[in-house]
mmCIF file of C-alpha atoms in Angstrom:
data_model
loop_
_atom_site.group_PDB
_atom_site.id
_atom_site.type_symbol
_atom_site.label_atom_id
_atom_site.label_comp_id
_atom_site.label_asym_id
_atom_site.label_seq_id
_atom_site.Cartn_x
_atom_site.Cartn_y
_atom_site.Cartn_z
ATOM 1 C CA MET A 1 37.571 35.588 -1.344
ATOM 2 C CA ARG A 2 35.220 33.769 1.023
ATOM 3 C CA PRO A 3 34.111 30.259 0.078
ATOM 4 C CA ILE A 4 30.737 30.397 -1.638
ATOM 5 C CA GLU A 5 28.389 27.479 -2.223
ATOM 6 C CA VAL A 6 25.372 27.608 -4.491
ATOM 7 C CA LEU A 7 22.792 24.825 -4.395
ATOM 8 C CA ALA A 8 20.261 24.811 -7.191
ATOM 9 C CA LYS A 9 17.361 22.414 -7.060
ATOM 10 C CA GLY A 10 15.482 22.052 -10.318
ATOM 11 C CA PRO A 11 12.553 19.837 -11.293
ATOM 12 C CA LYS A 12 13.041 16.169 -10.505
ATOM 13 C CA PHE A 13 14.093 15.264 -14.024
ATOM 14 C CA LEU A 14 16.870 17.910 -13.852
ATOM 15 C CA GLY A 15 18.334 16.295 -10.749
ATOM 16 C CA VAL A 16 20.339 18.313 -8.236
ATOM 17 C CA PHE A 17 23.247 20.589 -9.237
ATOM 18 C CA HIS A 18 25.959 21.377 -6.699
ATOM 19 C CA TYR A 19 28.621 23.931 -7.514
ATOM 20 C CA LYS A 20 31.425 25.282 -5.348
ATOM 21 C CA ALA A 21 33.830 28.175 -5.762
ATOM 22 C CA ALA A 22 36.281 28.293 -2.877
ATOM 23 C CA ASN A 23 39.215 30.648 -2.596
ATOM 24 C CA GLY A 24 38.868 31.514 -6.267
ATOM 25 C CA ARG A 25 39.247 27.867 -7.424
ATOM 26 C CA GLY A 26 37.109 26.239 -10.078
ATOM 27 C CA LEU A 27 35.377 22.860 -10.149
ATOM 28 C CA HIS A 28 38.628 20.976 -10.748
ATOM 29 C CA GLY A 29 40.707 22.842 -8.185
ATOM 30 C CA ARG A 30 42.530 25.215 -10.550
ATOM 31 C CA ARG A 31 42.802 28.856 -9.507
ATOM 32 C CA LEU A 32 40.582 31.218 -11.475
ATOM 33 C CA PRO A 33 41.109 34.923 -11.920
ATOM 34 C CA THR A 34 39.056 36.858 -9.407
ATOM 35 C CA LEU A 35 36.858 38.482 -12.068
ATOM 36 C CA THR A 36 36.207 35.092 -13.687
ATOM 37 C CA ALA A 37 35.220 33.582 -10.358
ATOM 38 C CA VAL A 38 32.827 36.462 -9.698
ATOM 39 C CA PHE A 39 31.160 36.041 -13.097
ATOM 40 C CA LEU A 40 30.894 32.278 -12.502
ATOM 41 C CA ILE A 41 29.171 32.824 -9.159
ATOM 42 C CA ILE A 42 26.706 35.322 -10.674
ATOM 43 C CA ALA A 43 25.878 32.903 -13.497
ATOM 44 C CA LEU A 44 25.283 30.032 -11.093
ATOM 45 C CA CYS A 45 23.027 32.214 -8.942
ATOM 46 C CA LEU A 46 20.920 32.983 -12.028
ATOM 47 C CA VAL A 47 20.668 29.238 -12.738
ATOM 48 C CA ALA A 48 19.515 28.636 -9.162
ATOM 49 C CA ILE A 49 16.854 31.339 -9.347
ATOM 50 C CA THR A 50 15.552 30.156 -12.728
ATOM 51 C CA ALA A 51 15.392 26.506 -11.689
ATOM 52 C CA GLY A 52 13.733 27.320 -8.381
ATOM 53 C CA CYS A 53 11.025 29.401 -10.041
ATOM 54 C CA GLY A 54 10.211 26.639 -12.481
ATOM 55 C CA LYS A 55 9.733 23.956 -9.892
ATOM 56 C CA ASP A 56 6.340 22.289 -9.421
ATOM 57 C CA LYS A 57 5.883 21.944 -5.670
ATOM 58 C CA SER A 58 3.227 19.270 -5.957
ATOM 59 C CA SER A 59 5.620 16.934 -7.741
ATOM 60 C CA SER A 60 8.071 16.804 -4.839
ATOM 61 C CA GLU A 61 5.935 15.463 -2.023
ATOM 62 C CA SER A 62 7.643 12.659 -0.212
ATOM 63 C CA GLY A 63 6.599 9.064 0.220
ATOM 64 C CA SER A 64 8.267 8.992 3.614
ATOM 65 C CA PRO A 65 6.165 8.333 6.700
ATOM 66 C CA GLY A 66 6.731 11.708 8.345
ATOM 67 C CA ASP A 67 6.457 11.852 12.095
ATOM 68 C CA GLY A 68 3.189 9.952 12.383
ATOM 69 C CA ALA A 69 1.389 13.012 13.717
ATOM 70 C CA GLY A 70 0.193 14.511 10.465
ATOM 71 C CA ASN A 71 3.236 16.696 9.799
ATOM 72 C CA GLU A 72 4.205 17.116 6.166
ATOM 73 C CA PRO A 73 6.974 14.832 4.841
ATOM 74 C CA GLY A 74 10.148 16.158 3.246
ATOM 75 C CA PRO A 75 11.129 16.484 -0.409
ATOM 76 C CA SER A 76 11.211 13.478 -2.708
ATOM 77 C CA PRO A 77 14.291 12.008 -4.391
ATOM 78 C CA ALA A 78 14.634 12.384 -8.134
ATOM 79 C CA VAL A 79 13.071 9.607 -10.205
ATOM 80 C CA THR A 80 13.964 8.562 -13.715
ATOM 81 C CA GLU A 81 12.806 5.768 -15.958
ATOM 82 C CA PRO A 82 15.460 4.446 -18.329
ATOM 83 C CA ALA A 83 14.740 2.703 -21.598
ATOM 84 C CA GLY A 84 15.081 -0.693 -19.931
ATOM 85 C CA GLY A 85 11.886 -0.118 -17.953
ATOM 86 C CA THR A 86 13.340 -0.321 -14.435
ATOM 87 C CA LYS A 87 12.909 2.803 -12.342
ATOM 88 C CA THR A 88 16.103 4.266 -10.941
ATOM 89 C CA GLY A 89 17.201 7.321 -8.990
ATOM 90 C CA GLY A 90 16.492 8.097 -5.349
ATOM 91 C CA ALA A 91 15.960 5.609 -2.557
ATOM 92 C CA ARG A 92 12.283 4.842 -3.186
ATOM 93 C CA PRO A 93 11.398 5.361 -6.864
ATOM 94 C CA GLN A 94 8.665 2.766 -6.756
ATOM 95 C CA ASP A 95 6.411 5.095 -4.786
ATOM 96 C CA TYR A 96 5.669 7.590 -7.533
ATOM 97 C CA GLY A 97 2.903 7.507 -10.120
ATOM 98 C CA SER A 98 3.055 9.231 -13.488
ATOM 99 C CA GLY A 99 0.564 12.012 -12.771
ATOM 100 C CA THR A 100 0.520 12.747 -16.501
ATOM 101 C CA GLY A 101 -3.131 13.766 -16.731
ATOM 102 C CA GLU A 102 -3.869 11.264 -19.481
ATOM 103 C CA ASP A 103 -6.663 9.544 -17.577
ATOM 104 C CA GLU A 104 -10.240 9.624 -18.769
ATOM 105 C CA GLY A 105 -12.594 12.176 -17.265
ATOM 106 C CA ARG A 106 -10.112 14.911 -16.391
ATOM 107 C CA ASP A 107 -11.884 17.816 -14.766
ATOM 108 C CA ALA A 108 -11.429 21.090 -16.704
ATOM 109 C CA GLU A 109 -11.114 23.052 -13.441
ATOM 110 C CA GLY A 110 -8.684 20.769 -11.650
ATOM 111 C CA ASP A 111 -7.119 17.352 -11.420
ATOM 112 C CA ILE A 112 -10.037 15.649 -9.684
ATOM 113 C CA ALA A 113 -11.124 12.989 -12.144
ATOM 114 C CA MET A 114 -13.378 10.763 -10.077
ATOM 115 C CA PRO A 115 -15.862 9.226 -12.537
ATOM 116 C CA ARG A 116 -19.479 10.151 -11.797
ATOM 117 C CA GLU A 117 -21.062 7.104 -13.409
ATOM 118 C CA PRO A 118 -23.043 4.502 -11.411
ATOM 119 C CA VAL A 119 -21.029 1.628 -9.971
ATOM 120 C CA GLU A 120 -21.342 -1.375 -12.268
ATOM 121 C CA PRO A 121 -21.765 -4.962 -11.039
ATOM 122 C CA LEU A 122 -18.521 -6.879 -10.834
ATOM 123 C CA GLU A 123 -17.976 -9.654 -13.360
ATOM 124 C CA GLY A 124 -15.044 -11.053 -11.403
ATOM 125 C CA ALA A 125 -12.368 -10.015 -8.924
ATOM 126 C CA VAL A 126 -10.123 -6.967 -9.073
ATOM 127 C CA LEU A 127 -7.329 -6.311 -6.573
ATOM 128 C CA VAL A 128 -5.840 -2.996 -5.458
ATOM 129 C CA VAL A 129 -2.747 -2.135 -3.385
ATOM 130 C CA VAL A 130 -3.616 0.671 -0.941
ATOM 131 C CA GLU A 131 -1.250 2.517 1.378
ATOM 132 C CA ASN A 132 -1.654 3.183 5.087
ATOM 133 C CA LEU A 133 0.689 6.030 5.993
ATOM 134 C CA PRO A 134 -0.923 8.627 8.273
ATOM 135 C CA SER A 135 -0.799 11.059 5.329
ATOM 136 C CA ALA A 136 -2.798 8.561 3.261
ATOM 137 C CA ARG A 137 -5.707 8.463 5.695
ATOM 138 C CA PRO A 138 -8.594 8.545 5.453
ATOM 139 C CA GLN A 139 -8.591 6.074 2.598
ATOM 140 C CA SER A 140 -11.428 5.284 0.230
ATOM 141 C CA GLY A 141 -13.131 2.028 -0.649
ATOM 142 C CA LEU A 142 -11.515 -0.399 1.792
ATOM 143 C CA ASP A 143 -14.841 -0.877 3.554
ATOM 144 C CA LYS A 144 -16.327 -2.364 0.365
ATOM 145 C CA ALA A 145 -13.662 -5.035 -0.237
ATOM 146 C CA ASP A 146 -14.611 -8.666 0.311
ATOM 147 C CA VAL A 147 -11.138 -9.567 1.602
ATOM 148 C CA VAL A 148 -8.341 -7.252 2.742
ATOM 149 C CA TYR A 149 -4.808 -8.408 3.500
ATOM 150 C CA GLU A 150 -2.705 -6.149 5.736
ATOM 151 C CA ALA A 151 1.005 -6.514 6.469
ATOM 152 C CA ASP A 152 3.976 -4.511 7.665
ATOM 153 C CA VAL A 153 6.137 -3.344 4.732
ATOM 154 C CA VAL A 154 8.724 -1.358 6.715
ATOM 155 C CA ALA A 155 9.109 -0.100 10.305
ATOM 156 C CA GLY A 156 5.543 -0.935 11.315
ATOM 157 C CA ILE A 157 3.996 0.883 8.348
ATOM 158 C CA THR A 158 1.424 -1.404 6.780
ATOM 159 C CA ARG A 159 0.002 -1.763 3.299
ATOM 160 C CA PHE A 160 -3.253 -3.320 2.119
ATOM 161 C CA LEU A 161 -4.185 -5.656 -0.707
ATOM 162 C CA ALA A 162 -7.932 -5.241 -1.189
ATOM 163 C CA VAL A 163 -9.937 -7.842 -3.113
ATOM 164 C CA TYR A 164 -13.295 -6.882 -4.651
ATOM 165 C CA TYR A 165 -15.682 -9.376 -6.242
ATOM 166 C CA SER A 166 -19.167 -8.934 -4.807
ATOM 167 C CA GLU A 167 -19.454 -5.158 -4.281
ATOM 168 C CA GLY A 168 -18.050 -2.402 -6.465
ATOM 169 C CA ALA A 169 -16.389 0.765 -5.203
ATOM 170 C CA PRO A 170 -16.478 4.178 -6.932
ATOM 171 C CA LYS A 171 -13.175 5.285 -5.381
ATOM 172 C CA ILE A 172 -10.307 3.142 -4.083
ATOM 173 C CA GLY A 173 -7.034 4.404 -2.712
ATOM 174 C CA PRO A 174 -4.626 5.981 -2.305
ATOM 175 C CA VAL A 175 -3.058 3.385 -4.597
ATOM 176 C CA ARG A 176 0.609 2.687 -3.950
ATOM 177 C CA SER A 177 3.461 0.372 -4.904
ATOM 178 C CA VAL A 178 3.355 -3.392 -4.627
ATOM 179 C CA ARG A 179 5.666 -5.732 -2.706
ATOM 180 C CA LYS A 180 6.797 -9.243 -3.572
ATOM 181 C CA PHE A 181 4.707 -10.974 -0.917
ATOM 182 C CA LEU A 182 1.597 -9.100 -2.096
ATOM 183 C CA VAL A 183 2.274 -10.366 -5.627
ATOM 184 C CA GLU A 184 2.534 -13.894 -4.201
ATOM 185 C CA ILE A 185 -0.870 -13.478 -2.560
ATOM 186 C CA ALA A 186 -2.499 -11.785 -5.558
ATOM 187 C CA HIS A 187 -1.289 -14.378 -8.087
ATOM 188 C CA ALA A 188 -3.668 -16.986 -6.655
ATOM 189 C CA TYR A 189 -6.681 -14.854 -7.643
ATOM 190 C CA ASN A 190 -5.751 -14.841 -11.353
ATOM 191 C CA SER A 191 -7.308 -11.377 -11.541
ATOM 192 C CA PRO A 192 -6.199 -7.828 -12.426
ATOM 193 C CA VAL A 193 -3.951 -6.263 -9.775
ATOM 194 C CA ALA A 194 -3.836 -2.449 -9.593
ATOM 195 C CA HIS A 195 -0.760 -0.726 -8.162
ATOM 196 C CA ALA A 196 1.692 2.117 -8.798
ATOM 197 C CA GLY A 197 5.025 0.493 -9.501
ATOM 198 C CA GLY A 198 6.794 -1.653 -6.971
ATOM 199 C CA ASN A 199 10.175 -2.401 -5.523
ATOM 200 C CA ALA A 200 12.728 -4.354 -7.569
ATOM 201 C CA ASP A 201 11.783 -7.752 -6.118
ATOM 202 C CA ALA A 202 8.096 -7.280 -6.825
ATOM 203 C CA LEU A 203 8.531 -6.020 -10.386
ATOM 204 C CA LYS A 204 10.958 -8.824 -11.165
ATOM 205 C CA LEU A 205 8.475 -11.411 -9.897
ATOM 206 C CA ILE A 206 5.590 -9.898 -11.877
ATOM 207 C CA LYS A 207 7.685 -10.049 -15.037
ATOM 208 C CA SER A 208 8.501 -13.715 -14.404
ATOM 209 C CA LEU A 209 4.905 -14.832 -13.799
ATOM 210 C CA LYS A 210 3.389 -15.811 -17.111
ATOM 211 C CA GLY A 211 -0.121 -14.445 -17.477
ATOM 212 C CA PHE A 212 0.002 -12.181 -14.419
ATOM 213 C CA LYS A 213 -2.756 -9.594 -14.949
ATOM 214 C CA ASP A 214 -0.771 -6.498 -14.185
ATOM 215 C CA MET A 215 -2.355 -3.035 -14.034
ATOM 216 C CA ASP A 216 0.548 -0.763 -13.147
ATOM 217 C CA GLU A 217 -0.322 2.937 -13.207
ATOM 218 C CA ILE A 218 3.290 3.859 -13.942
ATOM 219 C CA PHE A 219 4.120 1.488 -16.770
ATOM 220 C CA ASN A 220 1.036 0.141 -18.526
ATOM 221 C CA SER A 221 -2.340 1.261 -17.179
ATOM 222 C CA GLY A 222 -2.265 4.981 -16.394
ATOM 223 C CA ALA A 223 -5.590 5.614 -18.130
ATOM 224 C CA PHE A 224 -7.417 3.644 -15.448
ATOM 225 C CA PHE A 225 -6.336 5.769 -12.491
ATOM 226 C CA TRP A 226 -6.688 9.425 -11.558
ATOM 227 C CA ARG A 227 -5.132 11.886 -9.147
ATOM 228 C CA ASP A 228 -7.194 13.886 -6.682
ATOM 229 C CA ASN A 229 -5.686 17.361 -6.398
ATOM 230 C CA THR A 230 -7.364 17.973 -3.060
ATOM 231 C CA ARG A 231 -4.624 15.735 -1.620
ATOM 232 C CA LYS A 232 -0.854 15.856 -1.998
ATOM 233 C CA LYS A 233 1.271 13.528 -4.092
ATOM 234 C CA PRO A 234 2.035 10.723 -3.828
ATOM 235 C CA HIS A 235 -0.957 10.097 -1.561
ATOM 236 C CA ASN A 236 -3.587 11.065 -4.157
ATOM 237 C CA LEU A 237 -3.720 8.264 -6.715
ATOM 238 C CA TYR A 238 -7.080 6.504 -7.045
ATOM 239 C CA THR A 239 -8.966 4.016 -9.155
ATOM 240 C CA SER A 240 -12.413 2.385 -9.125
ATOM 241 C CA THR A 241 -13.861 -1.024 -9.845
ATOM 242 C CA ASN A 242 -15.511 0.440 -12.966
ATOM 243 C CA LEU A 243 -12.190 1.654 -14.341
ATOM 244 C CA LEU A 244 -10.407 -1.576 -13.488
ATOM 245 C CA GLN A 245 -13.044 -3.666 -15.227
ATOM 246 C CA LYS A 246 -12.816 -1.372 -18.247
ATOM 247 C CA GLY A 247 -9.024 -1.643 -18.195
ATOM 248 C CA ALA A 248 -9.117 -5.417 -17.853
ATOM 249 C CA LYS A 249 -11.331 -5.740 -20.919
ATOM 250 C CA LYS A 250 -9.122 -3.395 -22.935
ATOM 251 C CA LYS A 251 -6.029 -5.406 -22.006
ATOM 252 C CA GLY A 252 -7.737 -8.739 -22.661
ATOM 253 C CA TYR A 253 -7.689 -9.873 -19.030
ATOM 254 C CA ALA A 254 -10.412 -12.346 -18.142
ATOM 255 C CA LEU A 255 -12.259 -11.535 -14.917
ATOM 256 C CA VAL A 256 -12.412 -14.518 -12.573
ATOM 257 C CA VAL A 257 -14.684 -15.034 -9.572
ATOM 258 C CA PRO A 258 -12.471 -16.441 -6.779
ATOM 259 C CA PRO A 259 -13.460 -19.379 -4.607
ATOM 260 C CA PRO A 260 -15.037 -17.998 -1.420
ATOM 261 C CA LEU A 261 -13.675 -18.722 2.016
ATOM 262 C CA PRO A 262 -15.398 -21.724 3.637
ATOM 263 C CA THR A 263 -18.391 -20.352 5.504
ATOM 264 C CA THR A 264 -21.068 -21.421 7.914
ATOM 265 C CA ASN A 265 -24.128 -19.838 9.483
ATOM 266 C CA LYS A 266 -24.258 -18.174 12.867
ATOM 267 C CA GLU A 267 -25.857 -21.142 14.629
ATOM 268 C CA THR A 268 -23.219 -23.576 13.378
ATOM 269 C CA ALA A 269 -20.425 -21.130 14.145
ATOM 270 C CA GLU A 270 -21.427 -21.110 17.802
ATOM 271 C CA THR A 271 -20.844 -24.872 17.985
ATOM 272 C CA LEU A 272 -17.610 -24.789 15.976
ATOM 273 C CA SER A 273 -15.420 -26.155 18.753
ATOM 274 C CA SER A 274 -13.932 -29.434 19.885
ATOM 275 C CA PRO A 275 -11.723 -30.648 22.731
ATOM 276 C CA SER A 276 -8.680 -30.450 20.458
ATOM 277 C CA ALA A 277 -9.694 -27.077 19.017
ATOM 278 C CA PRO A 278 -11.629 -25.221 21.730
ATOM 279 C CA ALA A 279 -13.050 -21.798 20.949
ATOM 280 C CA GLU A 280 -12.933 -18.916 23.417
ATOM 281 C CA GLU A 281 -14.923 -15.736 23.765
ATOM 282 C CA ALA A 282 -12.941 -12.826 22.325
ATOM 283 C CA SER A 283 -14.493 -9.419 21.724
ATOM 284 C CA HIS A 284 -11.296 -7.339 21.546
ATOM 285 C CA ILE A 285 -8.170 -7.875 19.400
ATOM 286 C CA ARG A 286 -4.979 -5.823 19.628
ATOM 287 C CA ILE A 287 -2.256 -5.952 16.951
ATOM 288 C CA PRO A 288 0.719 -3.643 17.709
ATOM 289 C CA PHE A 289 2.482 -3.297 14.354
ATOM 290 C CA SER A 290 4.485 -0.426 15.854
ATOM 291 C CA GLU A 291 4.344 1.348 19.191
ATOM 292 C CA LYS A 292 7.124 3.821 18.403
ATOM 293 C CA ALA A 293 6.032 7.434 18.606
ATOM 294 C CA ASP A 294 7.043 8.344 15.044
ATOM 295 C CA THR A 295 5.512 5.289 13.356
ATOM 296 C CA LYS A 296 2.817 4.250 15.824
ATOM 297 C CA ASN A 297 0.391 1.806 14.264
ATOM 298 C CA VAL A 298 -1.654 -0.140 16.773
ATOM 299 C CA VAL A 299 -4.642 -1.865 15.223
ATOM 300 C CA GLU A 300 -7.619 -2.977 17.263
ATOM 301 C CA TYR A 301 -10.856 -4.775 16.462
ATOM 302 C CA ARG A 302 -13.815 -4.526 18.809
ATOM 303 C CA PHE A 303 -16.662 -6.958 18.321
ATOM 304 C CA GLU A 304 -20.006 -5.164 18.404
ATOM 305 C CA ASP A 305 -23.345 -5.993 16.783
ATOM 306 C CA GLY A 306 -21.976 -8.988 14.918
ATOM 307 C CA ALA A 307 -18.939 -7.259 13.369
ATOM 308 C CA TYR A 308 -15.361 -6.338 14.255
ATOM 309 C CA LYS A 309 -15.072 -2.558 14.256
ATOM 310 C CA ARG A 310 -11.561 -1.509 13.317
ATOM 311 C CA PHE A 311 -9.500 1.126 15.163
ATOM 312 C CA ILE A 312 -6.057 2.628 14.555
ATOM 313 C CA ASN A 313 -4.219 4.144 17.525
ATOM 314 C CA GLY A 314 -7.431 4.230 19.533
ATOM 315 C CA LYS A 315 -9.586 5.959 16.922
ATOM 316 C CA PRO A 316 -12.161 4.391 14.570
ATOM 317 C CA HIS A 317 -10.649 3.643 11.175
ATOM 318 C CA LEU A 318 -13.068 5.511 8.930
ATOM 319 C CA MET A 319 -13.090 5.983 5.194
ATOM 320 C CA ARG A 320 -13.043 9.420 3.606
ATOM 321 C CA ASP A 321 -16.831 9.323 3.234
ATOM 322 C CA GLY A 322 -17.192 8.484 6.936
ATOM 323 C CA SER A 323 -17.901 4.775 6.444
ATOM 324 C CA PRO A 324 -16.458 2.479 9.136
ATOM 325 C CA ILE A 325 -14.471 -0.689 8.568
ATOM 326 C CA GLN A 326 -16.297 -3.522 10.283
ATOM 327 C CA PRO A 327 -15.686 -6.995 8.855
ATOM 328 C CA GLU A 328 -17.492 -10.087 10.055
ATOM 329 C CA ASN A 329 -14.233 -12.054 10.324
ATOM 330 C CA VAL A 330 -10.607 -11.382 11.210
ATOM 331 C CA ALA A 331 -7.714 -13.797 10.711
ATOM 332 C CA VAL A 332 -4.213 -13.278 12.089
ATOM 333 C CA LEU A 333 -1.447 -15.196 10.316
ATOM 334 C CA PHE A 334 1.945 -15.492 11.992
ATOM 335 C CA VAL A 335 4.740 -15.570 9.415
ATOM 336 C CA GLU A 336 8.510 -15.470 9.258
ATOM 337 C CA THR A 337 9.831 -12.021 8.368
ATOM 338 C CA LYS A 338 13.186 -10.571 7.367
ATOM 339 C CA GLU A 339 14.304 -6.945 7.472
ATOM 340 C CA GLU A 340 16.323 -5.427 4.643
ATOM 341 C CA TRP A 341 17.885 -1.979 5.179
ATOM 342 C CA GLY A 342 19.522 -1.104 1.869
ATOM 343 C CA ASP A 343 18.636 1.649 -0.572
ATOM 344 C CA ASP A 344 15.066 0.357 -0.506
ATOM 345 C CA PRO A 345 14.251 -0.677 3.094
ATOM 346 C CA GLN A 346 11.569 -3.306 3.406
ATOM 347 C CA LEU A 347 10.196 -6.062 5.587
ATOM 348 C CA ILE A 348 9.972 -9.341 3.704
ATOM 349 C CA ASN A 349 6.950 -11.423 4.743
ATOM 350 C CA LYS A 350 7.264 -15.108 3.888
ATOM 351 C CA VAL A 351 3.715 -16.017 2.920
ATOM 352 C CA ILE A 352 4.536 -19.231 1.083
ATOM 353 C CA GLY A 353 4.773 -22.030 3.615
ATOM 354 C CA SER A 354 2.785 -22.553 6.810
ATOM 355 C CA GLY A 355 2.413 -21.238 10.319
ATOM 356 C CA LYS A 356 0.154 -20.612 13.267
ATOM 357 C CA ALA A 357 -3.034 -18.589 12.998
ATOM 358 C CA LEU A 358 -5.828 -17.087 15.056
ATOM 359 C CA PHE A 359 -9.319 -16.924 13.572
ATOM 360 C CA PHE A 360 -11.907 -14.515 14.959
ATOM 361 C CA SER A 361 -15.539 -14.906 13.986
ATOM 362 C CA GLY A 362 -18.810 -14.345 15.802
ATOM 363 C CA GLY A 363 -17.077 -12.961 18.888
ATOM 364 C CA ARG A 364 -15.002 -16.109 19.375
ATOM 365 C CA VAL A 365 -11.388 -17.034 18.661
ATOM 366 C CA HIS A 366 -10.178 -20.306 17.190
ATOM 367 C CA ASN A 367 -6.589 -21.515 17.182
ATOM 368 C CA GLY A 368 -5.330 -23.071 13.998
ATOM 369 C CA SER A 369 -2.851 -22.793 11.157
ATOM 370 C CA TRP A 370 -2.398 -21.438 7.660
ATOM 371 C CA ASN A 371 -0.798 -23.033 4.632
ATOM 372 C CA LYS A 372 0.048 -21.689 1.188
ATOM 373 C CA SER A 373 1.916 -24.057 -1.116
ATOM 374 C CA GLY A 374 2.851 -21.530 -3.804
ATOM 375 C CA SER A 375 1.955 -18.246 -5.431
ATOM 376 C CA ARG A 376 -0.792 -19.879 -7.505
ATOM 377 C CA SER A 377 -2.403 -21.357 -4.397
ATOM 378 C CA HIS A 378 -4.803 -19.641 -2.024
ATOM 379 C CA PHE A 379 -4.296 -19.748 1.718
ATOM 380 C CA VAL A 380 -5.815 -22.788 3.418
ATOM 381 C CA PHE A 381 -7.037 -22.226 6.978
ATOM 382 C CA THR A 382 -7.277 -25.187 9.330
ATOM 383 C CA LEU A 383 -8.280 -25.606 12.968
ATOM 384 C CA ASN A 384 -6.063 -27.468 15.396
ATOM 385 C CA ASP A 385 -8.247 -30.587 15.093
ATOM 386 C CA GLY A 386 -7.575 -30.734 11.346
ATOM 387 C CA GLU A 387 -10.988 -29.434 10.304
ATOM 388 C CA PRO A 388 -11.263 -26.411 7.990
ATOM 389 C CA MET A 389 -11.976 -23.068 9.600
ATOM 390 C CA LEU A 390 -15.513 -21.968 8.720
ATOM 391 C CA PHE A 391 -16.076 -18.228 8.629
ATOM 392 C CA LEU A 392 -19.325 -16.321 8.870
ATOM 393 C CA PRO A 393 -20.613 -14.883 5.588
ATOM 394 C CA GLY A 394 -19.416 -11.339 5.000
ATOM 395 C CA LYS A 395 -16.162 -9.463 4.797
ATOM 396 C CA THR A 396 -12.832 -10.764 6.093
ATOM 397 C CA TRP A 397 -9.653 -8.918 7.053
ATOM 398 C CA ILE A 398 -6.467 -10.984 7.126
ATOM 399 C CA GLU A 399 -3.635 -9.610 9.258
ATOM 400 C CA ILE A 400 -0.152 -10.902 8.378
ATOM 401 C CA VAL A 401 2.251 -10.381 11.282
ATOM 402 C CA ASP A 402 5.679 -11.439 12.437
ATOM 403 C CA ARG A 403 5.500 -14.688 14.340
ATOM 404 C CA SER A 404 6.949 -13.009 17.444
ATOM 405 C CA LEU A 405 4.465 -10.105 17.502
ATOM 406 C CA ASP A 406 2.499 -9.906 20.732
ATOM 407 C CA VAL A 407 -1.071 -10.115 19.421
ATOM 408 C CA THR A 408 -3.521 -10.130 22.324
ATOM 409 C CA TYR A 409 -7.249 -10.709 22.673
ATOM 410 C CA GLU A 410 -9.810 -10.839 25.440
#
């Protein structure tokens, strides 16, 4: 009898079943009668067909980066959630939301639950972790954030932490998992942080931080997110400032207005220079997070009409509604990083400490440094002459990069 292998893939919670019948032998190597082996093979084929028919294709979309050219990623690993509350199973379980359909405002004709109510004024800050895989673009709502932090999380793929406190957004996302260094940044804001799970380091840190205002779609706040069925999982999880404010009130989280970055007016900004901290003209910034073909992520900012228009791989970085990203200020922070290539690959960004920085504002660049004394402390930005960096009023994007990355400007 020829060796026969049957592979049956069921829904994620069923896992993967792998049976072999070779030369008439059973699972433990004992010889089976030929008729018994035949019946066993037929039964296993029926299991494979039944499991395959019952599978929900939308639940198996991968969180992997794909080839960077818009091609669909492969199947997802199985994900389980044991009683202890830590997600297990598969290499990247932190990347999957619940998708249970329990959110408010579910559409009767589909899974598009975007609330249609007017955007309410913000009573304080809310923070959201947003992904930046090619399959996640175009995103929604990043253009409305007051401050956005961007950093490499693995292999040049970046993730955002968007901070909203002066302008609301009706749709923000796709929301994705948090990382430890993003928790360390977010903690200083003492405000609700929206995300969809996280890796082990991040979830452990959140649990250890007393009073951390956690809004995790997977574990404790699913009602304040929705999935947009016009996009594929896991790149279709969204929230809004309205929902996050509603969720914060329900969970008893106080909304706090953060201290603004030190600012100045345009006239003063043009004289913000000294012999020990000279400013230079700089209308173009290039930040090559990755130049590899399969994960290419080259960010540029071009200063035009008083703002830094953002580009990715040579194309304008637009939101899903067509809105451009064009902050008034850009800061580049050089940090120590460490790669980890285990079951959950990641790039660790050490954001507690100090390092060199470049500050771009008003078409000029200033050399200086950053300092962050702990997770409860905000970044402090200082020029080389010891004076605080003064930014122009408006939105600010903060790029966190490896200290050896070749960031150029002209």
